[in-house]
Amino acid sequence: MTLSSRDRALIWHPFTQEQTAELPIVITKGQGSYLYDEHNNAYLDLISSWWVNLHGHANIAIANAIHQQALKLEHVIFAGFTHEPAVELCERLKALLPPHLARFFFSDNGSTAVEVAMKMAYQYWQNKGDFKRNKFVSFVGGYHGDTFGAMNVGRRSGFHDQFQELFFESVTISYPNTWDGDAEVEQKEHESLMQLQQLLVQEHQQIAAFIAEPLVQGAGGMRMCRPYYLKQVVSLLREYNILIIFDEVMTGFGRTGANFAFEIVGCVPDFLCLSKGLTGGFLPLALTITSNHIYEAFLSNDFNTAFAHGHSYTANPLGCAAAKASLDLLLTTKTQSAIQTINSCHLKYLPDLMQHCKFLKNSRVRGTIAAFELDTNYAYSIKDLKEQFLAKRLLLRPLESTIYLLPPYSITADELNDAYLKIASIITKHF
Ligand SMILES: Cc1ncc(COP(=O)(O)O)c(C=O)c1O
């Protein structure tokens, strides 16, 4: 019995229809931008393994940092105790962030980073004696994770329809998804801003917070919006005293070209959610970062105003050691110029691809992320396409009709060029 069929007999995989899915590919090792299967086939990881990997697989500096930390302290309860890796990590992140973002709350993954932000925002108003604020506002097509609170604000992403009945009050506004040469972008932005304005006029006193993935909606299909539009959204929300949560679980740590997407937007949220790239893709860890102003609303002599939330592995020292090492790598000139190189490659090769394959549309690039869509007039099967990408040893995972590249920063210009050429040949042949 092969390892993949033994797996099938035991393991229930995420986002998988187990009845119809192919047997999973057995990966035995990773090195740099490649993953290797049991037959030693090397797959170029163009999606950073669900957007977590920053510096390539099996990065030696991060591996060593985890090893050294494991020899000292693997874990300790984080209520009533603390440790150096957690404090140092937060100090280093704080130095990168605006002074406003000064308080760090740990959890384990992107969904929990969002749950924490939502719960904090809700409880902030409760602690202030404002008991009416029980609604969250989000964008159509946003995705914030699969736990209940996160699902609730990602309810129009298409992933969570079965759970509608269990959701609490929340409102979505339209998202001005845009791309190169989009003639209607201003109209879409205007409509979205009008919707928000109307909502705020009518319901601002019931709104606890607004949540968004700044600049790029990941799971919704790498849908991009313009920074100035988002800045206007934030200004409007500020006028009505609405708390702002930026979910940078995917966009954080250089993906959009800056360390964090909010820097490009030019405004600072009340809550910043980080995970995925936080540890460079080595260990599950998350942070919800907020202001002293929010933090102070939880201080009193009564435990009921405290934030009573935590996870067994909160601030795991190994995760913190990995995150510190990953952050050091991110800030090197080498990585910063690799981020620029990836962006330049997208800007060079994507237009060629679009020109070469007439049935592609809506190309867009933001930092290290490039995306385009297959025209719906052409019959295609995403399953076939995925298989053909794998046959050419490219790890790509289209989101419905959207194909995107979100590679680790270890990828070279030649590897990206080669990937674009292979994608062109597959798509051309496919139709
Ligand atoms: C923007 C965003 N927020 C939250 C999440 C949830 O993260 P996790 O899968 O680690 O729970 C994701 C996952 O893709 C995401 O892209």
XYZ file of C-alpha atoms and ligand atoms in Angstrom, residues 51 109-112 114 143-145 213 219 247 249-250 275-276, ligand 1:
32
model
C 0.792 31.786 1.161
C -3.468 31.060 12.961
C -5.090 33.588 10.659
C -8.634 32.776 11.710
C -7.844 33.203 15.395
C -9.309 37.679 13.176
C -12.264 35.999 3.355
C -11.028 35.985 6.935
C -10.873 32.323 7.916
C -8.012 42.571 3.606
C -9.171 33.610 -1.210
C -6.559 41.490 8.074
C -2.802 37.517 7.268
C -2.041 37.122 3.561
C -0.163 35.115 10.625
C 0.908 32.963 7.614
C -6.773 37.197 4.628
C -6.904 35.927 5.409
N -7.352 35.983 6.667
C -7.470 34.870 7.419
C -7.147 33.638 6.904
C -7.282 32.421 7.749
O -6.025 31.966 8.096
P -5.830 30.474 8.636
O -6.056 29.589 7.447
O -4.422 30.440 9.102
O -6.816 30.266 9.714
C -6.686 33.532 5.602
C -6.355 32.236 5.024
O -6.183 32.054 3.851
C -6.559 34.714 4.822
O -6.116 34.683 3.568
